[in-house]
Short mmCIF file of C-alpha atoms in Angstrom, two decimals:
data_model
loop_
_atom_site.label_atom_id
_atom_site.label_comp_id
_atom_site.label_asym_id
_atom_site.label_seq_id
_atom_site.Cartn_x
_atom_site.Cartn_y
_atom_site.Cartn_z
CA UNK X 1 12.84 -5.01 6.48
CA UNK X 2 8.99 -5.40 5.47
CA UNK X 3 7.76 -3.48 2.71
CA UNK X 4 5.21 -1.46 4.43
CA UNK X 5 5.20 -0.91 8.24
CA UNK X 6 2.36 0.88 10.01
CA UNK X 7 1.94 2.12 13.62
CA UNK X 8 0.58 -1.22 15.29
CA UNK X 9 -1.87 0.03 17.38
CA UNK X 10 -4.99 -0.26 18.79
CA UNK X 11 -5.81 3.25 19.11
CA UNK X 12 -8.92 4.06 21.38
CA UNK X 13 -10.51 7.13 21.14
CA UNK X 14 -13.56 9.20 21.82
CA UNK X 15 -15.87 10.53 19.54
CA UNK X 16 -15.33 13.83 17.94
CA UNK X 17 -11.38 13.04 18.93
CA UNK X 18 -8.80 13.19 15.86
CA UNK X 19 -6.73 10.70 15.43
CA UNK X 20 -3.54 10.08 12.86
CA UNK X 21 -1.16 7.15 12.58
CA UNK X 22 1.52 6.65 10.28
CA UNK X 23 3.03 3.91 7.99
CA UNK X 24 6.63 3.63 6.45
CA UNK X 25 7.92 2.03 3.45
CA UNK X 26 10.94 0.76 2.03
CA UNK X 27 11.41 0.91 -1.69
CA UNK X 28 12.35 4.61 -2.70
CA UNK X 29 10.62 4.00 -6.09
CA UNK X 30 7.06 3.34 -4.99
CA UNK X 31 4.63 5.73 -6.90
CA UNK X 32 1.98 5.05 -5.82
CA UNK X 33 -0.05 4.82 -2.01
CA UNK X 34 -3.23 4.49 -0.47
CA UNK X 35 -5.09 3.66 2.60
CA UNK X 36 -7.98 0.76 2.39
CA UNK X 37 -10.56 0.14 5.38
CA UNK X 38 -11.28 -3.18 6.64
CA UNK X 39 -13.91 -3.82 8.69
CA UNK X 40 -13.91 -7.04 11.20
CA UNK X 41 -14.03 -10.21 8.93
CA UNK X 42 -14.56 -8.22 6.23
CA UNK X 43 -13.06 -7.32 2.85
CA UNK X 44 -10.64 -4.54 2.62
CA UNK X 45 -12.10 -1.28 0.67
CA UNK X 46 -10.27 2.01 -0.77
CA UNK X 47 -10.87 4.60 1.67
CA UNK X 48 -8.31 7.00 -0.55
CA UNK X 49 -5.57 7.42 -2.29
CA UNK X 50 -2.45 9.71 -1.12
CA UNK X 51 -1.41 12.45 -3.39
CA UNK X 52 2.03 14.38 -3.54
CA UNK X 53 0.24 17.17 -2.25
CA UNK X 54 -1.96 15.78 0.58
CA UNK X 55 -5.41 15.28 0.21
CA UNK X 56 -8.62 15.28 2.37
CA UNK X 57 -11.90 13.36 1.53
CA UNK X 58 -14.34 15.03 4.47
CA UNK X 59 -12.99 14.58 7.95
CA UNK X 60 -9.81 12.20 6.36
CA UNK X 61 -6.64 13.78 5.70
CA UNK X 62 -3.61 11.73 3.60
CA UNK X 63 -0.04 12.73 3.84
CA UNK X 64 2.64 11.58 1.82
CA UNK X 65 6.60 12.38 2.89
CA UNK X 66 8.69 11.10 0.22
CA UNK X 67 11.58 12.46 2.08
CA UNK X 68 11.35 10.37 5.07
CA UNK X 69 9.52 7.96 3.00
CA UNK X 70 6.21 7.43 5.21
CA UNK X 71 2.85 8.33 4.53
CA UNK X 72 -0.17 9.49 7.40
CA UNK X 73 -3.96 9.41 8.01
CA UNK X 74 -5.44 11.72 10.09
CA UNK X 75 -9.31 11.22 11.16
CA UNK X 76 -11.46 14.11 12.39
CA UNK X 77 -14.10 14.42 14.75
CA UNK X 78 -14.31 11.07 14.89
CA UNK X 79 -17.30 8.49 14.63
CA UNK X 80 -18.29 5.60 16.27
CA UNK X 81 -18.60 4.04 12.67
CA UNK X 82 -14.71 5.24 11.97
CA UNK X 83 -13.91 1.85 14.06
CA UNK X 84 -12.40 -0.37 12.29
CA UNK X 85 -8.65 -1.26 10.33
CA UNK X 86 -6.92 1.14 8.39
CA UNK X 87 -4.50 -0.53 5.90
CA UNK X 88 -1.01 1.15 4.19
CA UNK X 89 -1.10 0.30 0.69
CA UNK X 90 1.67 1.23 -1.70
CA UNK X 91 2.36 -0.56 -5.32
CA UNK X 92 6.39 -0.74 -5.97
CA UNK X 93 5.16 -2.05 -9.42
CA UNK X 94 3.03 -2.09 -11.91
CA UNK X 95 0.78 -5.12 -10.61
CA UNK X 96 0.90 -5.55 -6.53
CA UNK X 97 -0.22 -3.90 -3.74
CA UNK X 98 1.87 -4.22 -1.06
CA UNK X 99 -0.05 -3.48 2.51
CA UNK X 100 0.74 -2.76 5.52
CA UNK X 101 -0.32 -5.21 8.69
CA UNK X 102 -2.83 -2.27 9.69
CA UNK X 103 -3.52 -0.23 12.45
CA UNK X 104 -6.79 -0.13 14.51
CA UNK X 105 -8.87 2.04 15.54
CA UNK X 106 -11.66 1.89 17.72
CA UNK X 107 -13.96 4.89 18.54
CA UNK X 108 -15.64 4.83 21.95
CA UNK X 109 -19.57 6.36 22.84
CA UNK K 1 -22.85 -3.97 -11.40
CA UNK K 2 -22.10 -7.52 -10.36
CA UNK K 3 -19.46 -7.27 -8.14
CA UNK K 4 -16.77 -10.06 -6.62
CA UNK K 5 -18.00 -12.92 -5.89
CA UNK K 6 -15.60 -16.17 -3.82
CA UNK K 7 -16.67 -19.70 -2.98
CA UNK K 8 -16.52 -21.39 -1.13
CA UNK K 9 -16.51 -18.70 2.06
CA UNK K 10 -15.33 -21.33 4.55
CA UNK K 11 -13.40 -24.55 4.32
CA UNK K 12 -11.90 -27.14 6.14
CA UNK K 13 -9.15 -29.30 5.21
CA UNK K 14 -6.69 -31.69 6.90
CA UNK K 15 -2.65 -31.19 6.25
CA UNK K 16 -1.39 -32.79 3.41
CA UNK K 17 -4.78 -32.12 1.15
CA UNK K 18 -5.56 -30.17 -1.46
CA UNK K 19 -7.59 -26.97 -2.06
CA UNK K 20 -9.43 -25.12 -5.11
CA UNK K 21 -10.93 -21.57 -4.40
CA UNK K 22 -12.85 -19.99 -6.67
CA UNK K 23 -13.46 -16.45 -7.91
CA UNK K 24 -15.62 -14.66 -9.98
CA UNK K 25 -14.36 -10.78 -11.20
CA UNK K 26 -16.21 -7.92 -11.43
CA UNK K 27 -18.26 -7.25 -14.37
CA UNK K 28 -16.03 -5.82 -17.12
CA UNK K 29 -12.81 -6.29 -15.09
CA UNK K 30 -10.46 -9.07 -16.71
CA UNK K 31 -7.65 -9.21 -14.28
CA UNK K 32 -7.66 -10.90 -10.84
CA UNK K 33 -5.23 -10.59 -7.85
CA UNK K 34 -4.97 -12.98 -5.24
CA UNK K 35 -4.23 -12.33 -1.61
CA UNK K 36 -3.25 -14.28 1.99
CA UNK K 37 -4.55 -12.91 4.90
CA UNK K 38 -3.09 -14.48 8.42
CA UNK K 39 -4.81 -13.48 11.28
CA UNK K 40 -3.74 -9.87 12.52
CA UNK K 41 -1.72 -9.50 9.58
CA UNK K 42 -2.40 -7.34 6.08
CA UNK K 43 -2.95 -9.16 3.09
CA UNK K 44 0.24 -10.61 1.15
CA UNK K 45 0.01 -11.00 -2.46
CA UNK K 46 0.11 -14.13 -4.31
CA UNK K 47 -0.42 -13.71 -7.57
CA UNK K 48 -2.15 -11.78 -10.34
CA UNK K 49 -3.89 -13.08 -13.61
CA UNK K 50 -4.40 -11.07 -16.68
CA UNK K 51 -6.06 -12.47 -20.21
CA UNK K 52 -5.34 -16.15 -18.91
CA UNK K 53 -2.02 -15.81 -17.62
CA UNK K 54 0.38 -15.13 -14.73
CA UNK K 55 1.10 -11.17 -14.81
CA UNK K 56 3.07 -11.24 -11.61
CA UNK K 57 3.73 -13.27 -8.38
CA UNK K 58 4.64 -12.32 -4.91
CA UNK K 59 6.60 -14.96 -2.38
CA UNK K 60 4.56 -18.06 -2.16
CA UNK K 61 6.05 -21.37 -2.77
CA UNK K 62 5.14 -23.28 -6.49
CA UNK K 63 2.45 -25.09 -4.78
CA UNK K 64 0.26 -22.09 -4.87
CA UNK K 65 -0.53 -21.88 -8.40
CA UNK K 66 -3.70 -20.90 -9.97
CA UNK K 67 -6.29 -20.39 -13.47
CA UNK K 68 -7.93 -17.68 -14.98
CA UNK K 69 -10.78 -18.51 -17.33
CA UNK K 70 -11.71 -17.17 -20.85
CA UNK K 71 -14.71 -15.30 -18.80
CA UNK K 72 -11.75 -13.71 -16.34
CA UNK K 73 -13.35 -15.98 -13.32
CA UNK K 74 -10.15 -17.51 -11.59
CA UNK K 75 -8.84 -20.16 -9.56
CA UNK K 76 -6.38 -20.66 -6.75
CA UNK K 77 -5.21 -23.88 -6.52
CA UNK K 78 -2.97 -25.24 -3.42
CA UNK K 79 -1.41 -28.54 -2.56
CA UNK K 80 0.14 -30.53 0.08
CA UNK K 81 -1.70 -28.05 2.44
CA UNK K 82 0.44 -27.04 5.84
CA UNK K 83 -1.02 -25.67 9.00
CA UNK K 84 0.54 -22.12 8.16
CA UNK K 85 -1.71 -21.70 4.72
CA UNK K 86 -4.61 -20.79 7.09
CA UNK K 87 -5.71 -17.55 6.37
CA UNK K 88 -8.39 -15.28 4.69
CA UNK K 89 -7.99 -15.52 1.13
CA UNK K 90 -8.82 -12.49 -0.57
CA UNK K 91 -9.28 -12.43 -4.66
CA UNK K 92 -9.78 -8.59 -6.14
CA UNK K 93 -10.40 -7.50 -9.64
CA UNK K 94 -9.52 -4.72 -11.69
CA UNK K 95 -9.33 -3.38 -15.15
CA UNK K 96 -6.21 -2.27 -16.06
CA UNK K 97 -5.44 0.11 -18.93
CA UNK K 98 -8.19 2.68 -17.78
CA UNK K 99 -5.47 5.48 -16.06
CA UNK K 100 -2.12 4.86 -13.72
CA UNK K 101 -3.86 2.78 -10.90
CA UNK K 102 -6.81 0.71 -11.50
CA UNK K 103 -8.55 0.39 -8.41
CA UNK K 104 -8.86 -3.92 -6.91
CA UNK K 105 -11.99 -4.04 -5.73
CA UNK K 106 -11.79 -7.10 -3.24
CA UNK K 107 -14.69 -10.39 -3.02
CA UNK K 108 -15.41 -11.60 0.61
CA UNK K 109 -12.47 -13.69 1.37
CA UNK K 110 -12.71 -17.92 1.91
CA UNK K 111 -11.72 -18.23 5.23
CA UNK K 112 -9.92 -21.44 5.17
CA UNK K 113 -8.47 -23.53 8.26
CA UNK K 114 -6.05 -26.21 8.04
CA UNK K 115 -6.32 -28.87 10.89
#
């Protein structure tokens, strides 16, 4: 079983649509999580970390489940500039990130 | 703030060579991560140098090995190159001690293709 798993994808919305997709992991004793951005041939970029809690930064919303052990991004209102690859991150340790293969998303005028 | 900096940011090398990428960390970060990136897939971790030596290493086969330099710049280093190494290779840097996750903040990629 892969570390991280996300939904795989493409998801094609219109503007102003929401969209959320999901990504799973395996080791119980991951503390930490995030979800990076990568644009097309491009280097990946924090978008935000997931808290306990949830979180939102503007239209993004973060969910962590510890329970079912998966974590969620939810985009709002969406924008044509939203398109690109959204990447699971956890760290099972103190040194690696551990990502996901990414799920894309592409936002349509 | 200078940030990552990779060279060079495309290569092309036959099967069987040999292969030196280079990175240069952020300013005031003095630990570098380096990543694989195969097409359609998220980056897989390699290894990760702090203060001149190995601090960790993912699954990747001895003949990935690499260098970090007094002035935290760092090297990835692989050998009898195989059609599979092609990929994006991602180097990040980070400072670690400053709270419980350091953010990586990632250089370009070299995108290199063995042939």
């Amino acid at each position: 079983r892969k570390e991280v798993e996300q939904d795989p994808g493409p998801f094609n919305v219109p503007e102003g649509a929401t969209v959320a997709f999901n990504c799973t992991y395996s080791n119980s004793a991951s503390q930490s999580f995030f979800w990076y951005r990568q644009d097309c041939r491009k280097e990946p970029k924090l978008l935000m970390s997931v808290y306990s809690s949830g979180n939102e930064d503007g239209r993004f919303t973060a969910q962590l489940n510890r329970a079912s052990q998966y974590i969620s991004l939810l985009i709002r209102d969406s924008k044509l500039s939203d398109s690109a690859t959204y990447l699971c991150v956890v760290i099972p340790n103190d040194y690696k990130l551990s990502f996901g293969a990414g799920t894309t998303v592409t936002v349509r005028a | 703030e200078t940030g990552v900096t990779q060279s060079p940011t495309h290569l092309i090398k036959t099967r069987g060579q040999q292969v030196t990428l280079r990175c240069s960390s952020q300013s005031g970060h003095n630990t570098v991560s380096w990543y694989q990136q195969a097409l359609g897939q998220g980056p897989q971790f390699i290894f990760q140098y702090y203060r001149e030596e190995e601090n960790g290493r993912g699954n990747f086969p001895p003949r990935f090995s690499g260098l970090q330099f007094p002035n935290y710049s760092s090297e990835l280093n692989v050998n009898a190159l195989e059609l599979d190494d092609s990929a994006l290779y991602l180097c990040a840097s980070s400072s670690p001690g400053q709270g419980a996750y350091n953010e990586q903040f990632f250089g370009p990629g070299t995108r290199l293709t063995v042939l």
